[in-house]
PDB file of C-alpha atoms and ligand atoms in Angstrom:
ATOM      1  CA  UNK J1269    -181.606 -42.208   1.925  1.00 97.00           C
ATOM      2  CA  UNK J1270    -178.928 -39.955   3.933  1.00 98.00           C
ATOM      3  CA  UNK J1271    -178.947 -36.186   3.531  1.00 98.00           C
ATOM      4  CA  UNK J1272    -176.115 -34.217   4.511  1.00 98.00           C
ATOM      5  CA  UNK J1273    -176.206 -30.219   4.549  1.00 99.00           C
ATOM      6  CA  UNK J1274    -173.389 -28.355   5.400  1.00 99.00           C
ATOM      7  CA  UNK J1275    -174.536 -24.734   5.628  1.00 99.00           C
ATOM      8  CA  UNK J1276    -173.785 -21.744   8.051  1.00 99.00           C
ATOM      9  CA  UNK J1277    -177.733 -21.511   8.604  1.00 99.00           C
ATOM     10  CA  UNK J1278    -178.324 -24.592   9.952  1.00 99.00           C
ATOM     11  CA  UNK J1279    -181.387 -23.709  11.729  1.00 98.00           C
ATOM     12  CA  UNK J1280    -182.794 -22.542   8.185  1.00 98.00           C
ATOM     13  CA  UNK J1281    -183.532 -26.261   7.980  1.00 99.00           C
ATOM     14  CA  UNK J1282    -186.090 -26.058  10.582  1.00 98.00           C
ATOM     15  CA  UNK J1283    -189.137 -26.872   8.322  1.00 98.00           C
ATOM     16  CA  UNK J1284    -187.622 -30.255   7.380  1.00 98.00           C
ATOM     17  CA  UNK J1285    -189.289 -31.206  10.916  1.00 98.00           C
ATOM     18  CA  UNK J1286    -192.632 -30.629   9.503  1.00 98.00           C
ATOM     19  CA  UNK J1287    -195.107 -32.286   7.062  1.00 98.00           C
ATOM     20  CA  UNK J1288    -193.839 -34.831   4.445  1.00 98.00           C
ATOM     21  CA  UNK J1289    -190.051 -34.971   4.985  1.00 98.00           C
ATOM     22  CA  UNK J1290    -190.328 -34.338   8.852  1.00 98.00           C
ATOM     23  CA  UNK J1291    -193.119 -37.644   8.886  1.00 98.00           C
ATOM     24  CA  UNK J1292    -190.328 -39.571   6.238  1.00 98.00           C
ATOM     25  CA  UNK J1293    -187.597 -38.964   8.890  1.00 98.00           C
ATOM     26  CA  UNK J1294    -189.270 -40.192  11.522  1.00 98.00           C
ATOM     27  CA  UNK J1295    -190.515 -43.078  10.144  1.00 98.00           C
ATOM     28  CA  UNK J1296    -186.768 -43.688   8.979  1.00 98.00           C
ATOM     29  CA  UNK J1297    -187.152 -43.090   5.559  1.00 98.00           C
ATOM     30  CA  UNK J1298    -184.446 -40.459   5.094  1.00 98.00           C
ATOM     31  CA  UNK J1299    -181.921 -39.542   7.756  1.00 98.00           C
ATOM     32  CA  UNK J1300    -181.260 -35.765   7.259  1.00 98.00           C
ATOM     33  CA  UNK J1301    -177.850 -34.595   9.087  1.00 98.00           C
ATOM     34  CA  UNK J1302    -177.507 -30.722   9.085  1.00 98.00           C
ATOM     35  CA  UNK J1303    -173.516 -29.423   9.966  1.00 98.00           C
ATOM     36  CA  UNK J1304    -172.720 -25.996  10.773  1.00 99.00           C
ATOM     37  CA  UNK J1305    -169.499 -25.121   8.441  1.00 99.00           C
ATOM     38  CA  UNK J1306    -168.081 -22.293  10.680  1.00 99.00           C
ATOM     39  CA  UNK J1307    -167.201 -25.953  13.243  1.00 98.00           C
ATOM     40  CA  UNK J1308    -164.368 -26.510  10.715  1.00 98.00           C
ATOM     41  CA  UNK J1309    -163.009 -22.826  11.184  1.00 98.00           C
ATOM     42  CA  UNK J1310    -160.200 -22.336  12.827  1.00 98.00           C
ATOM     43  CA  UNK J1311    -159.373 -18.555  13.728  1.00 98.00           C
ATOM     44  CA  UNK J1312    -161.225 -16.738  16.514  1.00 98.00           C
ATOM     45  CA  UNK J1313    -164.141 -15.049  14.380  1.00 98.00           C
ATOM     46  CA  UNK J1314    -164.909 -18.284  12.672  1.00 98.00           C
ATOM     47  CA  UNK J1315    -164.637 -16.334   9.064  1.00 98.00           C
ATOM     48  CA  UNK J1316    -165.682 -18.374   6.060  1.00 98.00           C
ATOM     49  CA  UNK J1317    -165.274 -16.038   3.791  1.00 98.00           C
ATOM     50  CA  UNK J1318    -162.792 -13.455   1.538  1.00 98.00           C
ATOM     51  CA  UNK J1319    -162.668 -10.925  -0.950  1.00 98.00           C
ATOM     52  CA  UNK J1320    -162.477 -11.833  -4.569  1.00 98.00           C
ATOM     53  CA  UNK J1321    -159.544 -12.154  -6.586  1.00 98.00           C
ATOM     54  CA  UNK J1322    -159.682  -9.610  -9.530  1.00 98.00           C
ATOM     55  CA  UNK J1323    -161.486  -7.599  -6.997  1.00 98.00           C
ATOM     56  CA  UNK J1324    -165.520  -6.603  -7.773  1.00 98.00           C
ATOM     57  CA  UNK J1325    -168.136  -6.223  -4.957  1.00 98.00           C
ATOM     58  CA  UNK J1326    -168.678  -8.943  -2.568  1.00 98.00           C
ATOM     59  CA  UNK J1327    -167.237 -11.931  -0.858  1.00 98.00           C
ATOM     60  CA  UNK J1328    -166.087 -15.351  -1.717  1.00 98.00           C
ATOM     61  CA  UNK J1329    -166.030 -18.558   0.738  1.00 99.00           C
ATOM     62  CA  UNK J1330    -163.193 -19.555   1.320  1.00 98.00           C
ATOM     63  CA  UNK J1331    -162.356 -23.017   0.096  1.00 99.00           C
ATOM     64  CA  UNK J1332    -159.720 -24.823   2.841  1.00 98.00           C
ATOM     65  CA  UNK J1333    -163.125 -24.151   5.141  1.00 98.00           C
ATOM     66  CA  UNK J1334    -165.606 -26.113   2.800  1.00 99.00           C
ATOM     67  CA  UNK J1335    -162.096 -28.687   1.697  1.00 98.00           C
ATOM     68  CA  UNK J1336    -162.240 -29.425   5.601  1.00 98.00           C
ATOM     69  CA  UNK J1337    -166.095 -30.079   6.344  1.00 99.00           C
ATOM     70  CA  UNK J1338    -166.772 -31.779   3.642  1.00 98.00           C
ATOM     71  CA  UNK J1339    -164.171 -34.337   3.792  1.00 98.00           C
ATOM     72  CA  UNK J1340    -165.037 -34.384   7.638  1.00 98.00           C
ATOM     73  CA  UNK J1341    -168.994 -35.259   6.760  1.00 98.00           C
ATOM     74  CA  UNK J1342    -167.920 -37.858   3.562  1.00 98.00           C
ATOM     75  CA  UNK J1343    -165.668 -39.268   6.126  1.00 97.00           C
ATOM     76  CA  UNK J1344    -168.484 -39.446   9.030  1.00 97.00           C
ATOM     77  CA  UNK J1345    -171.204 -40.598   6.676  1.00 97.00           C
ATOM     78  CA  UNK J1346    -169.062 -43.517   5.387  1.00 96.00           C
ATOM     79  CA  UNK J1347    -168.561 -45.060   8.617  1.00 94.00           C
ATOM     80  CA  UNK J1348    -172.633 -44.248   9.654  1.00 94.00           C
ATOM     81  CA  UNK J1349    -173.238 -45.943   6.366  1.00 91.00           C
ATOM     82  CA  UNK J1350    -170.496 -48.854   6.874  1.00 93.00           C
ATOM     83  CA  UNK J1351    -169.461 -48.648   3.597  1.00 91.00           C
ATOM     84  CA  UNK J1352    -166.055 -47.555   3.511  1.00 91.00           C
ATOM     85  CA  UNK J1353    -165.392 -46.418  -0.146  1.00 88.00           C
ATOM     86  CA  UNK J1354    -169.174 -44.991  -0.463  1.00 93.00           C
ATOM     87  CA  UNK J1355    -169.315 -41.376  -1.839  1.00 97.00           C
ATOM     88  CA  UNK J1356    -172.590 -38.690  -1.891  1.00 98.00           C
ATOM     89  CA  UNK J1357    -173.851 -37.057  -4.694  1.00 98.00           C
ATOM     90  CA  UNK J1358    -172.754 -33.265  -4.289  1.00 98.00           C
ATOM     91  CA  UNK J1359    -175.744 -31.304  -5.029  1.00 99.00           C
ATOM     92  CA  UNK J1360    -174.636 -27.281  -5.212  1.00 99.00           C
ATOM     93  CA  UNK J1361    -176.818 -24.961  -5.557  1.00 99.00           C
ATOM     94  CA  UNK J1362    -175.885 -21.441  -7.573  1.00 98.00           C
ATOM     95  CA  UNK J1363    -177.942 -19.312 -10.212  1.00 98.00           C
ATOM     96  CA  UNK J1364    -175.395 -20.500 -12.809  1.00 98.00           C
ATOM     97  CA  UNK J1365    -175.885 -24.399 -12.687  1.00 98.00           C
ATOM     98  CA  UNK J1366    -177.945 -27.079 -14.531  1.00 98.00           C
ATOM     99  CA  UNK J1367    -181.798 -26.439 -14.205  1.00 98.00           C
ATOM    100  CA  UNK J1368    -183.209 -28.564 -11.487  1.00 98.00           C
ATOM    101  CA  UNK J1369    -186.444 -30.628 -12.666  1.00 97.00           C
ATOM    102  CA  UNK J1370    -188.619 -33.299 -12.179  1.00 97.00           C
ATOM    103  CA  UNK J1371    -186.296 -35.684 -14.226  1.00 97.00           C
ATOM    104  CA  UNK J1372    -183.440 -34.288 -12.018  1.00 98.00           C
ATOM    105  CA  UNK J1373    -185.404 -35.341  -8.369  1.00 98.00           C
ATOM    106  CA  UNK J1374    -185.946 -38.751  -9.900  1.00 98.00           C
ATOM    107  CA  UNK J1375    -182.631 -39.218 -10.499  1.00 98.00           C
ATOM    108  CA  UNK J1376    -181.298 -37.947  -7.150  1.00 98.00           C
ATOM    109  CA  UNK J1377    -184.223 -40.207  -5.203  1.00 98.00           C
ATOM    110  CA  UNK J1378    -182.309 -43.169  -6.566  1.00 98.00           C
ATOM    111  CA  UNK J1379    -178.937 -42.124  -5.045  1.00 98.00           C
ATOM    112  CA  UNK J1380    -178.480 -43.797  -1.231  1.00 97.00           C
ATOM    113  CA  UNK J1381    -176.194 -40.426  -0.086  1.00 98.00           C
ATOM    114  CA  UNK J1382    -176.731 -36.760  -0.822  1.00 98.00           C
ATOM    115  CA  UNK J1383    -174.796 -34.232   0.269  1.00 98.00           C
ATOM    116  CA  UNK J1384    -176.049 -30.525  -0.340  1.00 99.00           C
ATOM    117  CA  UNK J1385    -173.469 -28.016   0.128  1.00 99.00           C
ATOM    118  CA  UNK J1386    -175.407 -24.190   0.147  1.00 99.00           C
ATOM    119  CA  UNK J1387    -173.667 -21.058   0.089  1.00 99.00           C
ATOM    120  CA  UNK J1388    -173.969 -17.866   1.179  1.00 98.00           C
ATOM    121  CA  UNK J1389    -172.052 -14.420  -0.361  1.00 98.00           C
ATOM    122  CA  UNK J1390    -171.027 -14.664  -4.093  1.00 98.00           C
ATOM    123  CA  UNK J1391    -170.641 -18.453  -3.630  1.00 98.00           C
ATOM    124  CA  UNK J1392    -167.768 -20.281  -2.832  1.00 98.00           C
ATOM    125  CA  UNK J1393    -164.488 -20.642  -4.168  1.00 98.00           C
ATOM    126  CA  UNK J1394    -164.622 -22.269  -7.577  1.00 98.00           C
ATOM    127  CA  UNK J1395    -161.700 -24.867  -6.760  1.00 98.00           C
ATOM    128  CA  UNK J1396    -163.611 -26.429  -4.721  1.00 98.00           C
ATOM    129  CA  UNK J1397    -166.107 -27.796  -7.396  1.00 98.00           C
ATOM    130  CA  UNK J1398    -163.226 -28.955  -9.250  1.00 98.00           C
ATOM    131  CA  UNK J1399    -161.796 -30.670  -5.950  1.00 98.00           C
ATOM    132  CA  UNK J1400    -164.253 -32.840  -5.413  1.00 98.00           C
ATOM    133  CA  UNK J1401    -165.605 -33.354  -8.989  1.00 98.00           C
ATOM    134  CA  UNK J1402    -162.420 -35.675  -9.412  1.00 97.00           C
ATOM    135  CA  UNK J1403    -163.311 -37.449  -6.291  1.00 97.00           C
ATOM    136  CA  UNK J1404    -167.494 -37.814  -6.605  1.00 98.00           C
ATOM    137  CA  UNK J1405    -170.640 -36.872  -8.629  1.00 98.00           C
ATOM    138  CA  UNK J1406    -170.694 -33.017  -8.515  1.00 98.00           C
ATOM    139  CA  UNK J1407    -173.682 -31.249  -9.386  1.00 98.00           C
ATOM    140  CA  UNK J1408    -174.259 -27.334  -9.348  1.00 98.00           C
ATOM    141  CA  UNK J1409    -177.642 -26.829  -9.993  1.00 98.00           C
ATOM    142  CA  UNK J1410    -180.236 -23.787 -10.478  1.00 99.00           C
ATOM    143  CA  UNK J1411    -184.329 -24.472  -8.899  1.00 98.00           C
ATOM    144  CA  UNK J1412    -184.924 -21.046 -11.164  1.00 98.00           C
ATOM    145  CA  UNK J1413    -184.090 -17.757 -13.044  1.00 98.00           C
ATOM    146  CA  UNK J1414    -183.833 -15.580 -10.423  1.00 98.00           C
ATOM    147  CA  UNK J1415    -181.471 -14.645  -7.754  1.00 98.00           C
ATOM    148  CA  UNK J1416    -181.705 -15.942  -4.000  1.00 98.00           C
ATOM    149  CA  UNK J1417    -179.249 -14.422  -1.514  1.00 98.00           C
ATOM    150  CA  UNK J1418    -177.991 -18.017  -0.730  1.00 98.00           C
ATOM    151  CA  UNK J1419    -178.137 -21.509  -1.370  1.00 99.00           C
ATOM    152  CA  UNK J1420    -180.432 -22.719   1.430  1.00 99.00           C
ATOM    153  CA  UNK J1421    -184.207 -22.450   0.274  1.00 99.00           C
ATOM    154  CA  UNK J1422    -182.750 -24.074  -2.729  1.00 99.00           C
ATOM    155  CA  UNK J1423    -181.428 -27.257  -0.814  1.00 99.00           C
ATOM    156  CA  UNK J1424    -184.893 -27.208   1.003  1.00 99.00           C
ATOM    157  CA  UNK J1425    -187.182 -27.413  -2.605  1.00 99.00           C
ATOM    158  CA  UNK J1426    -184.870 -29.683  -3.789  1.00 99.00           C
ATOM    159  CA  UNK J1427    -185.029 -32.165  -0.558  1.00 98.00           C
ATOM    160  CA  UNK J1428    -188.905 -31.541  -0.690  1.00 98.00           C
ATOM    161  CA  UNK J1429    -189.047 -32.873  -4.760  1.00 98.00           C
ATOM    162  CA  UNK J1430    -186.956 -35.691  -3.548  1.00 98.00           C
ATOM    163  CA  UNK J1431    -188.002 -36.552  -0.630  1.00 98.00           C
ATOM    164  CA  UNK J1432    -191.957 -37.302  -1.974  1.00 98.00           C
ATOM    165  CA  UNK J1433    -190.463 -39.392  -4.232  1.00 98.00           C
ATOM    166  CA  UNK J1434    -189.259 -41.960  -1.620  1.00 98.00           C
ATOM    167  CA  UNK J1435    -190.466 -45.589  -1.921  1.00 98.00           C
ATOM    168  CA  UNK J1436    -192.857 -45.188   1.238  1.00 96.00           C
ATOM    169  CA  UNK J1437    -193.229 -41.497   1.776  1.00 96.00           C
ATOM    170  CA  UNK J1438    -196.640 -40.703  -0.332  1.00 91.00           C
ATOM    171  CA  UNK J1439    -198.344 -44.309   0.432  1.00 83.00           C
ATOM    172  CA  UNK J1440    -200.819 -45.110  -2.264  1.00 60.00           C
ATOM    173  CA  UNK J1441    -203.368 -42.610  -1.768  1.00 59.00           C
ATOM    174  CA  UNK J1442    -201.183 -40.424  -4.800  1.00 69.00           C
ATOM    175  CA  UNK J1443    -199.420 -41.750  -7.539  1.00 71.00           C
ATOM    176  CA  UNK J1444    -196.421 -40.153  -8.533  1.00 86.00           C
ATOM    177  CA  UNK J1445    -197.115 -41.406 -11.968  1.00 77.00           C
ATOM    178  CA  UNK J1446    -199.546 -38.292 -12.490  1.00 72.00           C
ATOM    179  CA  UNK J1447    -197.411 -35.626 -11.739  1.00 85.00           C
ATOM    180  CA  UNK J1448    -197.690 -32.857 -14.726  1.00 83.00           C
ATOM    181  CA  UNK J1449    -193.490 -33.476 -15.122  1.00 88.00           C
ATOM    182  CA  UNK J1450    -193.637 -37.123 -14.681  1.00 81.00           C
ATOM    183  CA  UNK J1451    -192.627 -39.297 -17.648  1.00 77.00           C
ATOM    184  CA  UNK J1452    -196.006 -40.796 -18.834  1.00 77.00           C
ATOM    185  CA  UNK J1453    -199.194 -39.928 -20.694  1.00 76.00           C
ATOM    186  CA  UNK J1454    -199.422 -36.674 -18.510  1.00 84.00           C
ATOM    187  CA  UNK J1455    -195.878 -35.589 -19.324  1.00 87.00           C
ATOM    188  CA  UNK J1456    -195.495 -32.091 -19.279  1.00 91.00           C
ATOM    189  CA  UNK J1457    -199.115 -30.960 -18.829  1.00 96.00           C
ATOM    190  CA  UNK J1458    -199.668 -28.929 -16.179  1.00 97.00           C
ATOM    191  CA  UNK J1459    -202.973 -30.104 -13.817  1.00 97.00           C
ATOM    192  CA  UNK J1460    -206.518 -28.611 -14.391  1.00 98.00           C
ATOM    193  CA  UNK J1461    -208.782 -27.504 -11.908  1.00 98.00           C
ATOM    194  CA  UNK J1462    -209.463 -29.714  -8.640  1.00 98.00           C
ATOM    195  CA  UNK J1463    -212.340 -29.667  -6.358  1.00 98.00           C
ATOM    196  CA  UNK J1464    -213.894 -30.700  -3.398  1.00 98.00           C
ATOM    197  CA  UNK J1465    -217.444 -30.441  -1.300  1.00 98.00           C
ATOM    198  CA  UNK J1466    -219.739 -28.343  -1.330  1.00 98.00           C
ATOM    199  CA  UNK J1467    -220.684 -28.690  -4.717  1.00 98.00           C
ATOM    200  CA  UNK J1468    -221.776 -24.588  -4.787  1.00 98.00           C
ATOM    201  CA  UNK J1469    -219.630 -22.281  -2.806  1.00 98.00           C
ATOM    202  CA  UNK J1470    -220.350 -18.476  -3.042  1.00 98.00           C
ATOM    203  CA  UNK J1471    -222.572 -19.376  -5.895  1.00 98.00           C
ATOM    204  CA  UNK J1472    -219.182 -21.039  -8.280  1.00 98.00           C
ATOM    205  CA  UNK J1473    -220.276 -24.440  -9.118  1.00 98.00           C
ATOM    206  CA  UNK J1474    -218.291 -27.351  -9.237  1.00 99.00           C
ATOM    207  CA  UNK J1475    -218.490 -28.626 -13.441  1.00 98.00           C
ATOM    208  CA  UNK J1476    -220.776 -30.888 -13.645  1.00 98.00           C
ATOM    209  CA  UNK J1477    -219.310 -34.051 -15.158  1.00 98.00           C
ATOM    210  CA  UNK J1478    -217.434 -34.520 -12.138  1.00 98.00           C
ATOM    211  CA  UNK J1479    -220.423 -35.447  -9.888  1.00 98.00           C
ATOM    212  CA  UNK J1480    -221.848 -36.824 -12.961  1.00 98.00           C
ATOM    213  CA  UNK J1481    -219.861 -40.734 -12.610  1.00 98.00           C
ATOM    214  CA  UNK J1482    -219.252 -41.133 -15.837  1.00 98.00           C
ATOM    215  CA  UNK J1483    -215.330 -41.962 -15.092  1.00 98.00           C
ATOM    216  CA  UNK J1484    -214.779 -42.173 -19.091  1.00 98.00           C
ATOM    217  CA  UNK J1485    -216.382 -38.624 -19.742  1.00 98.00           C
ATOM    218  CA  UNK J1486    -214.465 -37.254 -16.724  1.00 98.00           C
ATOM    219  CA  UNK J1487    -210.977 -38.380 -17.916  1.00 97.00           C
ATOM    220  CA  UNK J1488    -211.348 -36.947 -20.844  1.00 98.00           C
ATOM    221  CA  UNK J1489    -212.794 -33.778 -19.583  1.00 98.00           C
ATOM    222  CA  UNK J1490    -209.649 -33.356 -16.947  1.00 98.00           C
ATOM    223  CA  UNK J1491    -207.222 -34.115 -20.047  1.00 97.00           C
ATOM    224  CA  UNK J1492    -208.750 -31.044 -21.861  1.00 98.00           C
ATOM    225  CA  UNK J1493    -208.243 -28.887 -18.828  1.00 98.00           C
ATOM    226  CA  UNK J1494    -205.272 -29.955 -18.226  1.00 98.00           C
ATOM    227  CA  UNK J1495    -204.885 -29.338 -22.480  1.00 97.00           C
ATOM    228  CA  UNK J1496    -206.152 -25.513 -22.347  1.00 98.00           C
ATOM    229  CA  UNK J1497    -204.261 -24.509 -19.264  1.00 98.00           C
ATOM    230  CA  UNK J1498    -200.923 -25.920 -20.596  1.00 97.00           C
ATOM    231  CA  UNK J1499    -201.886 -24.100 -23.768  1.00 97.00           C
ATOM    232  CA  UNK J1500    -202.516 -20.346 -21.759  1.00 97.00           C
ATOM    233  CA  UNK J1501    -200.084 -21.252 -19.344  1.00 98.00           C
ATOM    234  CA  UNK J1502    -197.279 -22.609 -20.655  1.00 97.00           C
ATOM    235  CA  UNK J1503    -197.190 -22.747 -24.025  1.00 96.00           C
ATOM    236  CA  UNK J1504    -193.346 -23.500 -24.177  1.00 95.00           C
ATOM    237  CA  UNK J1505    -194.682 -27.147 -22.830  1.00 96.00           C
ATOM    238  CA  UNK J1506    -196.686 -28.179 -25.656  1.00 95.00           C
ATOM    239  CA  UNK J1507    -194.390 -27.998 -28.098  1.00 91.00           C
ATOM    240  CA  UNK J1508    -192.279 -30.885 -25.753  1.00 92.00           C
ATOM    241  CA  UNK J1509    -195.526 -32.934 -25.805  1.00 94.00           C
ATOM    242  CA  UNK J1510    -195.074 -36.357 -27.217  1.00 93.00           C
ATOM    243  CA  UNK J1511    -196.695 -36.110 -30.767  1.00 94.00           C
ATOM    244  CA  UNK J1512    -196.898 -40.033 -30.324  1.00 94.00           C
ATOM    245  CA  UNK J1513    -198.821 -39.412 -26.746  1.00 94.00           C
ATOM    246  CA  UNK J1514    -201.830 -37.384 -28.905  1.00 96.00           C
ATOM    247  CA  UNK J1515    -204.900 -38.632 -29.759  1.00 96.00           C
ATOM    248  CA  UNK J1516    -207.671 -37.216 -31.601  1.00 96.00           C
ATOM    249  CA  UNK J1517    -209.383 -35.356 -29.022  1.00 97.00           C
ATOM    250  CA  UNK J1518    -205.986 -34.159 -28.275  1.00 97.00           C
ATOM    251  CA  UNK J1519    -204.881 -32.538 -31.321  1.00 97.00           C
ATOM    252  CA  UNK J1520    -208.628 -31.115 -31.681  1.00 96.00           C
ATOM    253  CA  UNK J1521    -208.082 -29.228 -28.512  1.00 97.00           C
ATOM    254  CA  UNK J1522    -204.487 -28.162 -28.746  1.00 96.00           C
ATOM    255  CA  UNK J1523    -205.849 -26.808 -32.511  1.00 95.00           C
ATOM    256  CA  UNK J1524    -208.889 -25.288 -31.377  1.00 94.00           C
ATOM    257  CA  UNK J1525    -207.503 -22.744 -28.590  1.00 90.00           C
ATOM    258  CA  UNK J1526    -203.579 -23.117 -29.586  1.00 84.00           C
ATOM    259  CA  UNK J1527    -204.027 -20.233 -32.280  1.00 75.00           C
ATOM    260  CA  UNK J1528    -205.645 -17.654 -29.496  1.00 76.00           C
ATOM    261  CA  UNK J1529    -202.652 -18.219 -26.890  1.00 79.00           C
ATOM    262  CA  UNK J1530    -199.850 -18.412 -29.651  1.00 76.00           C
ATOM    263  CA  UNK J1531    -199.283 -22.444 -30.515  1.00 80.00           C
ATOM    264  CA  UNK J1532    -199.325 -23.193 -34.134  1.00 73.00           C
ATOM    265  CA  UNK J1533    -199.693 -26.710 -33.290  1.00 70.00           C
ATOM    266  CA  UNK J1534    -200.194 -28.356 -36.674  1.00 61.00           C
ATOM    267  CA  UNK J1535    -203.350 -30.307 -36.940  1.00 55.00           C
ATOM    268  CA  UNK J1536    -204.246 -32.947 -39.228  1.00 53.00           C
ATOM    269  CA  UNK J1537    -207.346 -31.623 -41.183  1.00 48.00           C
ATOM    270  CA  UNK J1538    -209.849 -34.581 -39.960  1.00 49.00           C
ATOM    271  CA  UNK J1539    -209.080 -33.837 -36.057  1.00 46.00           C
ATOM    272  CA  UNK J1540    -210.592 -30.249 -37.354  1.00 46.00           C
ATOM    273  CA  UNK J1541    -213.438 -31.255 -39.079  1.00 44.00           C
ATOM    274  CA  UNK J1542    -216.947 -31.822 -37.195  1.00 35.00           C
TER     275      UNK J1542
HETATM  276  C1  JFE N2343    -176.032 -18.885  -3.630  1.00 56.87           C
HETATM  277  C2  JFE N2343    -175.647 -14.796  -5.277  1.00 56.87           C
HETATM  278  C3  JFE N2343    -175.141 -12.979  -6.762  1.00 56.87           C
HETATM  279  C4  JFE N2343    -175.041 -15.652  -6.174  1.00 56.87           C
HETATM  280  C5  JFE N2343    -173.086 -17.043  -7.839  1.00 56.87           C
HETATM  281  C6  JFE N2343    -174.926 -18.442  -2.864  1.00 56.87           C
HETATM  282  N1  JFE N2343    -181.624 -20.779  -8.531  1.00 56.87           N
HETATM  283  C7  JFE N2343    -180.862 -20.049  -7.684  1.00 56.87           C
HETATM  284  N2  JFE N2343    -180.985 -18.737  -7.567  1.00 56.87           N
HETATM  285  N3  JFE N2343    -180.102 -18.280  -6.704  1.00 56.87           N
HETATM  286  C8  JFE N2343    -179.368 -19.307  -6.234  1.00 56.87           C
HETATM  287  C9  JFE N2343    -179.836 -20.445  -6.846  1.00 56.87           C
HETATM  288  C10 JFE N2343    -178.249 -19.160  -5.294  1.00 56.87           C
HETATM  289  C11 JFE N2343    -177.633 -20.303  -4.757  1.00 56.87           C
HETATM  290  C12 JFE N2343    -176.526 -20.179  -3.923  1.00 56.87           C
HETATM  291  C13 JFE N2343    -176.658 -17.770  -4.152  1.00 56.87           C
HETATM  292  C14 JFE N2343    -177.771 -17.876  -4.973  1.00 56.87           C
HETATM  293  N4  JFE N2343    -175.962 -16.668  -3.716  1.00 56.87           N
HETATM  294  C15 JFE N2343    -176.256 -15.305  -4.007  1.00 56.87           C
HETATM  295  C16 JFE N2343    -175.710 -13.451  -5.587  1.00 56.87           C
HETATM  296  C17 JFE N2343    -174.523 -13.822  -7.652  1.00 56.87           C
HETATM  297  C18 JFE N2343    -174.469 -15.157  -7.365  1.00 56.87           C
HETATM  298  O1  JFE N2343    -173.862 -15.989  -8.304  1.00 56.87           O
HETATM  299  C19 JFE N2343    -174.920 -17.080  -2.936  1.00 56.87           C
END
């Protein structure tokens, strides 16, 4: 996969040296390209920005600024690429776009060309979204309800979520397949509790079923955690859960401690009884 980010913080990209997406790079997995957008300016301050129209507080980037790099970078990428009429995905962040989720990073780890455009100010000039929405796949998208003071952390979660998803990035030591927002029997629970050695620490003791082998008892035991957190949680979550994806132990547990955190979760009488 190719990653472009146009930004006027490049170096806020630093940590996609490190870890998982720094190891993915080198290994050739994703090629991330990071452009400074004041290169396409062309007046002595190298201003990307400009007051409103209608007036209000703040400042608005300017859009013959972001017209010019991103054409520049489509333009660069499709020759790197060798595929003349190729296009990214435009991935912009802003509080008021589409939530990004885990359905959202699968569906961008399947695209061969990203191209994250972060802002900075009060965002940039709206025309520019409608620019290039005739001419590729624009996205403006939120990672959360609250306010950042730009668009770059958001382009970094977003290329982390991705970027783990890569064929070849995670190995086989972790299946994607049991992430808590992964489609599947595990969809939209959130994990229980994990452990490791020693098996008392500070005098907290690891449950026992886990070091008891019984691989049967302990799947079912980690589904009920995993049951009861969602529950206290996130309640929200369980009323997305796949009635269809329930068994009987299930619908005992989301019954049994879904009244004390606020889920009427409708039980059949005989997952109640005994
Ligand atoms: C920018 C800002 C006041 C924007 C446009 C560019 N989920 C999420 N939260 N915050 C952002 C994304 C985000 C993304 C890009 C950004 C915030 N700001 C700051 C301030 C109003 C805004 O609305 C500038």
């Amino acid at each position: 996969m190719r990653v472009d980010i146009i930004s006027i913080f490049p170096e806020y990209f630093a940590p996609l040296d490190v870890s998982l997406v720094g190891k993915a790079r080198e290994r050739g997995i994703l090629e991330i390209r990071l452009h400074q957008l004041r290169d396409w300016t062309r007046d002595v301050h190298k201003t990307v920005d400009d007051t409103p129209y209608g007036g209000g507080p703040g400042m608005v980037m300017k859009p013959e600024i972001w017209g010019e790099a991103i054409d520049a970078v489509i333009s660069e990428g499709r020759s790197a690429l060798g595929v003349p009429a190729g296009a990214p995905r435009m991935i912009v962040p802003t509080p008021s776009g589409r939530p990004f989720t885990q359905e959202t990073a699968i569906e961008y780890a399947d695209e061969p060309w990203l191209l994250f455009t972060p802002a900075r100010y009060e965002g940039i000039d709206s025309r520019v979204a409608a620019e290039y929405g005739s001419r590729l796949r624009v996205d403006e998208v939120s990672i959360g309800d609250y306010v950042l003071a730009g668009g770059e952390a958001a382009v970094l979660v977003i290329v982390e979520a991705v970027g783990r998803l890569l064929p070849g990035v995670l190995g086989n030591a972790r299946s994607v397949a049991d992430d808590s927002f992964a489609p599947g029997p595990m969809a939209n629970l959130l994990e229980g509790p994990v452990y490791t050695k020693p098996p008392v620490w500070r005098g907290h003791e690891v449950p026992e079923i886990l070091l008891s082998g019984h691989h049967g008892k302990i799947a079912r035991w980690r589904r009920d955690q995993a049951l009861r957190r969602t529950l206290e949680k996130r309640p929200e979550l369980v009323d997305r859960l796949d009635p269809a994806g329930l068994d009987k132990d299930d619908r005992k547990i989301l019954a049994e401690f879904g009244t004390a955190c606020g889920v009427s979760f409708r039980a059949r009488p005989h997952d109640v009884a005994n």
